[in-house]
Amino acid sequence: MTAKRKAAAVLVGLLIAGLLALIWFFSAQPGPQSNALSQAVQSDLQQKGLNSLTPGLGLLGAQQAVRKWAHTYIYLLLGGLCAAFCRLLAPLSPLGPRAQHFALPLVFCTAAAACDEWHQYFVPGRSCEMRDVALDVLGALAGILLLAAASRIFHSLKTKLQGL
């Protein structure tokens, strides 16, 4: 493993740890504080005309939509980072590419989502909801697949440019 690859793995690992700490921090907020933050974000999105980032799709109120999309977006980022970390460590792993690039990051993100919701069960005014875990897992899967698509496109372009 090259020094450059090691440095990238350490950086991505630190980003994952920081993102997990941020998720834990938001989950530790009592219900009223969390609701106030969601309301402030929703108001800010409305003022900036960015409501389309958190569509309610007729099923959710605006504040609920902000909360649910926040789950999806933050786990999309976590899924992408975990997939990148696993790709960086691939030369050290005895696992096959599918397990290394897809299953391992998805299992990690699912465990993180479940732990996060379990943690919220003990926070006053918060609850443990399986649909939030499902949203987290869908977000993580989207991040993993986006990284896979970007990687495939990058390698395709790299191969074409080397052929010139």
C-alpha positions as semicolon CSV with decimal commas, in nm:
position;residue;x (nm);y (nm);z (nm)
1;M;0,000;0,000;0,000
2;T;0,148;0,334;-0,104
3;A;0,198;0,624;0,133
4;K;-0,048;0,829;-0,072
5;R;-0,315;0,560;-0,037
6;K;-0,249;0,531;0,338
7;A;-0,281;0,906;0,382
8;A;-0,607;0,907;0,185
9;A;-0,741;0,618;0,398
10;V;-0,652;0,804;0,719
11;L;-0,822;1,122;0,591
12;V;-1,137;0,937;0,486
13;G;-1,137;0,747;0,818
14;L;-1,119;1,077;1,007
15;L;-1,406;1,217;0,798
16;I;-1,613;0,909;0,880
17;A;-1,537;0,945;1,252
18;G;-1,626;1,315;1,239
19;L;-1,952;1,246;1,057
20;L;-2,045;0,974;1,308
21;A;-1,973;1,219;1,593
22;L;-2,195;1,478;1,423
23;I;-2,477;1,224;1,385
24;W;-2,440;1,129;1,753
25;F;-2,443;1,499;1,854
26;F;-2,768;1,566;1,665
27;S;-2,924;1,248;1,805
28;A;-2,837;1,356;2,160
29;Q;-3,043;1,675;2,127
30;P;-3,364;1,662;2,331
31;G;-3,690;1,673;2,133
32;P;-3,764;2,047;2,168
33;Q;-3,410;2,145;2,070
34;S;-3,413;1,909;1,771
35;N;-3,753;2,040;1,660
36;A;-3,632;2,400;1,684
37;L;-3,330;2,318;1,469
38;S;-3,547;2,145;1,206
39;Q;-3,782;2,442;1,202
40;A;-3,491;2,685;1,158
41;V;-3,349;2,479;0,871
42;Q;-3,691;2,456;0,705
43;S;-3,739;2,833;0,738
44;D;-3,393;2,899;0,595
45;L;-3,460;2,667;0,300
46;Q;-3,788;2,850;0,229
47;Q;-3,620;3,191;0,243
48;K;-3,351;3,077;-0,002
49;G;-3,601;2,908;-0,232
50;L;-3,443;2,566;-0,180
51;N;-3,758;2,379;-0,075
52;S;-3,700;2,126;-0,352
53;L;-3,411;1,979;-0,149
54;T;-3,661;1,842;0,103
55;P;-3,985;1,762;-0,083
56;G;-4,270;1,642;0,138
57;L;-4,426;1,459;-0,157
58;G;-4,767;1,523;-0,004
59;L;-4,698;1,276;0,275
60;L;-4,500;1,487;0,518
61;G;-4,524;1,836;0,658
62;A;-4,238;2,072;0,574
63;Q;-4,061;2,026;0,907
64;Q;-4,099;1,647;0,893
65;A;-3,966;1,647;0,538
66;V;-3,655;1,838;0,651
67;R;-3,595;1,583;0,926
68;K;-3,639;1,280;0,700
69;W;-3,432;1,419;0,415
70;A;-3,158;1,510;0,664
71;H;-3,137;1,139;0,750
72;T;-3,109;1,049;0,383
73;Y;-2,849;1,312;0,295
74;I;-2,619;1,256;0,591
75;Y;-2,620;0,879;0,537
76;L;-2,566;0,930;0,163
77;L;-2,244;1,105;0,260
78;L;-2,158;0,838;0,517
79;G;-2,223;0,558;0,265
80;G;-2,000;0,724;0,006
81;L;-1,722;0,780;0,259
82;C;-1,743;0,422;0,387
83;A;-1,732;0,287;0,031
84;A;-1,431;0,506;-0,045
85;F;-1,259;0,384;0,271
86;C;-1,322;0,021;0,177
87;R;-1,194;0,082;-0,176
88;L;-0,878;0,240;-0,038
89;L;-0,818;-0,062;0,187
90;A;-0,914;-0,317;-0,080
91;P;-0,554;-0,435;-0,136
92;L;-0,537;-0,543;0,230
93;S;-0,869;-0,727;0,233
94;P;-0,929;-1,095;0,168
95;L;-1,289;-1,012;0,065
96;G;-1,405;-1,007;-0,295
97;P;-1,482;-0,680;-0,473
98;R;-1,860;-0,698;-0,425
99;A;-1,830;-0,758;-0,053
100;Q;-1,553;-0,500;-0,020
101;H;-1,717;-0,227;-0,229
102;F;-2,085;-0,277;-0,150
103;A;-2,175;-0,515;0,132
104;L;-1,919;-0,404;0,390
105;P;-1,999;-0,030;0,370
106;L;-2,373;-0,104;0,368
107;V;-2,349;-0,331;0,673
108;F;-2,146;-0,067;0,858
109;C;-2,393;0,211;0,772
110;T;-2,689;-0,008;0,870
111;A;-2,527;-0,080;1,206
112;A;-2,454;0,292;1,255
113;A;-2,817;0,381;1,172
114;A;-2,953;0,119;1,412
115;C;-2,719;0,237;1,692
116;D;-2,819;0,598;1,626
117;E;-3,190;0,520;1,656
118;W;-3,133;0,306;1,965
119;H;-2,942;0,600;2,117
120;Q;-3,237;0,833;2,045
121;Y;-3,467;0,602;2,240
122;F;-3,295;0,721;2,559
123;V;-3,301;1,094;2,474
124;P;-3,595;1,291;2,624
125;G;-3,855;1,382;2,362
126;R;-3,700;1,158;2,095
127;S;-3,798;0,817;1,966
128;C;-3,652;0,510;1,799
129;E;-3,810;0,468;1,455
130;M;-3,743;0,188;1,211
131;R;-3,846;0,409;0,919
132;D;-3,555;0,639;1,005
133;V;-3,321;0,340;0,991
134;A;-3,472;0,253;0,652
135;L;-3,417;0,611;0,527
136;D;-3,060;0,600;0,656
137;V;-2,992;0,270;0,479
138;L;-3,144;0,398;0,154
139;G;-2,929;0,711;0,178
140;A;-2,618;0,502;0,245
141;L;-2,698;0,273;-0,047
142;A;-2,737;0,576;-0,274
143;G;-2,398;0,707;-0,160
144;I;-2,233;0,369;-0,218
145;L;-2,385;0,339;-0,565
146;L;-2,293;0,698;-0,656
147;L;-1,932;0,632;-0,559
148;A;-1,933;0,309;-0,762
149;A;-2,071;0,494;-1,066
150;A;-1,819;0,777;-1,029
151;S;-1,537;0,525;-0,991
152;R;-1,646;0,338;-1,302
153;I;-1,668;0,661;-1,504
154;F;-1,327;0,776;-1,376
155;H;-1,158;0,446;-1,466
156;S;-1,325;0,443;-1,808
157;L;-1,201;0,796;-1,882
158;K;-0,855;0,712;-1,749
159;T;-0,835;0,408;-1,978
160;K;-0,948;0,608;-2,280
161;L;-0,699;0,887;-2,210
162;Q;-0,413;0,639;-2,170
163;G;-0,501;0,494;-2,509
164;L;-0,450;0,828;-2,684
